[in-house]
Coordinates of C-alpha atoms in Angstrom, one line a residue:
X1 CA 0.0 0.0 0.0
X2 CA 1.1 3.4 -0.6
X3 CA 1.0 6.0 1.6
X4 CA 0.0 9.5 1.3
X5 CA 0.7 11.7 4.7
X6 CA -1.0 15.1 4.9
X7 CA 0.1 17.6 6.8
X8 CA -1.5 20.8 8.8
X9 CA -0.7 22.4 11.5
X10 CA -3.5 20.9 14.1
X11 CA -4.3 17.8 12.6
X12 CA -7.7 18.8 13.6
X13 CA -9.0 20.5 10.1
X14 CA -7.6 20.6 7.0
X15 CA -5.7 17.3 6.8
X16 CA -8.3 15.2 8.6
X17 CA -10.4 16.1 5.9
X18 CA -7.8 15.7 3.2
X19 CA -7.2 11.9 4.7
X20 CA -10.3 11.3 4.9
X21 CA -11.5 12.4 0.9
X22 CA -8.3 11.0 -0.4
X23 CA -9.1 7.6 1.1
X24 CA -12.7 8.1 -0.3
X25 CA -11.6 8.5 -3.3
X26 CA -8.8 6.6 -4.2
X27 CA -11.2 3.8 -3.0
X28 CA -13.7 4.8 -5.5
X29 CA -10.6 4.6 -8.0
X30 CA -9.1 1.5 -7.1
X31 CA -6.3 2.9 -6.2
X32 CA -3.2 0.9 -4.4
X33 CA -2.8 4.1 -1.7
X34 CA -3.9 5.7 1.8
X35 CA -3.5 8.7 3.1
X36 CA -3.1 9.6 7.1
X37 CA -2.8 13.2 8.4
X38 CA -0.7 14.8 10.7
X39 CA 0.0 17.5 12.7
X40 CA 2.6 20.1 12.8
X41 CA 2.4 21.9 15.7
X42 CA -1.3 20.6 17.7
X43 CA -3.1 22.4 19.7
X44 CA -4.5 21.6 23.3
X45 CA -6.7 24.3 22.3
X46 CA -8.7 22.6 20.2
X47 CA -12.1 21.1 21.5
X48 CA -13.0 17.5 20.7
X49 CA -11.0 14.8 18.2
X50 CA -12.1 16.8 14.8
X51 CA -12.7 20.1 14.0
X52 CA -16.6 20.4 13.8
X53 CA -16.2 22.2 10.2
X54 CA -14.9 18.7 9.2
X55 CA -17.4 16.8 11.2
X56 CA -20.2 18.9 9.2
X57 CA -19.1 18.9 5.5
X58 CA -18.1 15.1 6.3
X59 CA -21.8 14.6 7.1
X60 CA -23.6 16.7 4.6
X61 CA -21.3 14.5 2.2
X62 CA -22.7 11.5 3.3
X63 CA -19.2 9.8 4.3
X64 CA -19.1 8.2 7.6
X65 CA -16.7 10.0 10.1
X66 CA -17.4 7.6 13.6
X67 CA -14.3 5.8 12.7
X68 CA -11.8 8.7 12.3
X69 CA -12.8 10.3 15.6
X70 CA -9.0 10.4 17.3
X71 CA -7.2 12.8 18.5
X72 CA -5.0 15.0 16.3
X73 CA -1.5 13.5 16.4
X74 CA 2.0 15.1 16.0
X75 CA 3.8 14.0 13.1
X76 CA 7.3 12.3 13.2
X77 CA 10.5 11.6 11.2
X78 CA 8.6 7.8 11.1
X79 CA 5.6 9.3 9.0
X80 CA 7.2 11.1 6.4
X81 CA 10.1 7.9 6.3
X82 CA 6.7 5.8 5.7
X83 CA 5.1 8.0 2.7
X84 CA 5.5 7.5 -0.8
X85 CA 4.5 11.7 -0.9
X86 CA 3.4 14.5 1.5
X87 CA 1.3 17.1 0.8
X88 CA 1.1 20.3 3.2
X89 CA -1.8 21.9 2.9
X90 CA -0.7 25.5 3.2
X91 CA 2.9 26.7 2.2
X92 CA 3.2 29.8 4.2
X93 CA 1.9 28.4 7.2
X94 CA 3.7 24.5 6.5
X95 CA 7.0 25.6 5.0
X96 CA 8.2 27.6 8.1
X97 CA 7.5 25.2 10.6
X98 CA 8.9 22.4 8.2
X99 CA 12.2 24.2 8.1
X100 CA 12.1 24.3 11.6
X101 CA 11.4 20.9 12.7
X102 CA 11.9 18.3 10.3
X103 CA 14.3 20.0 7.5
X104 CA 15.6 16.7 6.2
X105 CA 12.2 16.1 4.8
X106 CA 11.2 19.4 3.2
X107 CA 12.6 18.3 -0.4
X108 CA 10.0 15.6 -0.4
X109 CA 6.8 17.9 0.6
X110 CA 4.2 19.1 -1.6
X111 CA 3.2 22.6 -0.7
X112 CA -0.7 23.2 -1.5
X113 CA -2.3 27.1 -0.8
X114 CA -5.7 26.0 1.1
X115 CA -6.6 28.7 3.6
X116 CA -7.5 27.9 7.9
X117 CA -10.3 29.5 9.7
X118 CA -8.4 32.6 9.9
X119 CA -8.7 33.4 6.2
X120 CA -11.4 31.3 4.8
X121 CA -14.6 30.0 6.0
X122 CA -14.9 26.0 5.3
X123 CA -17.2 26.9 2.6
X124 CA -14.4 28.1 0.5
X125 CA -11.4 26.0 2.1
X126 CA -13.3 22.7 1.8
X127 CA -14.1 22.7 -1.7
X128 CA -11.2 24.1 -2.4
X129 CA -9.2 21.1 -0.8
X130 CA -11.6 18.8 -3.3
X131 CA -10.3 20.1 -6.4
X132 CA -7.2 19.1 -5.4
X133 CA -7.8 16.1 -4.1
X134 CA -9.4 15.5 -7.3
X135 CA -6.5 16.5 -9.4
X136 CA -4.1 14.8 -6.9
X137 CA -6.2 11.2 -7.6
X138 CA -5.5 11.7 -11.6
X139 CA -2.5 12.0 -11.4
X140 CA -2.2 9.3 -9.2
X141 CA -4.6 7.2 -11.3
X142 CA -2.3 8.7 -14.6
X143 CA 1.0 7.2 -12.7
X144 CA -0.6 3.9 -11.7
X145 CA -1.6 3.1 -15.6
X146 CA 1.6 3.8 -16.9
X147 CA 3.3 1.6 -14.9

């Protein structure tokens, strides 16, 4: 299986719901990988195992979230040693805090530009994070039926 590690800051957000739509859809696809999500820097701050935003566009989606309820976990050199890619899911947030902590591993990161709370309301972040995800799968997809 390959493995697809997605990175936020929290783990609480953003890359729960990237893990979770990836795995959806690569599923859907057939294809061989699964992602897991991590965080950079977590916060005790945050209230409950997923960010509610996530909890409500996982619902009105119709995917089943009862299973991912953990708490957000810190990522270490182990995950990224373990994943075929990475994908961050916001460069000037990610980048800084990736050059901080884990430096060895920023040549193999993917930076993506998807907004937190603090610029973008999940409406716009969410969907956002599809197309991606989306594109992200093709080319996936594109790699696996060439080889």
């Amino acid at each position: 299986m390959n493995q697809v590690l997605f990175l936020c800051t929290g783990n609480y957000y953003r890359s729960r719901y990237a893990e979770i739509m990836f795995n959806v859809l690569a599923q859907r696809e057939g294809l061989p990988h699964r992602a897991f999500s991590r965080g950079l820097a977590p916060s005790p701050l945050n209230v409950g195992p997923m960010s509610p935003h996530t909890i409500a566009a996982l619902t009105r989606l119709g995917i089943e979230h009862a299973e991912h309820l953990r708490d957000p976990l810190a990522v270490a050199d182990a995950d990224f040693e373990s994943s075929e890619l990475v994908v961050a899911v916001k460069e000037a947030e990610h980048r800084p805090l990736m050059e901080r902590r884990f430096p060895a591993h920023l040549p193999r990161v993917e930076f993506w530009h998807v907004d937190d709370l603090d610029y973008a309301e999940p409406a716009t972040a969410l969907p956002h994070l599809d197309v991606l995800l989306t594109s992200l799968i093709a080319r996936l997809k594109n790699k696996s039926d060439v080889a």
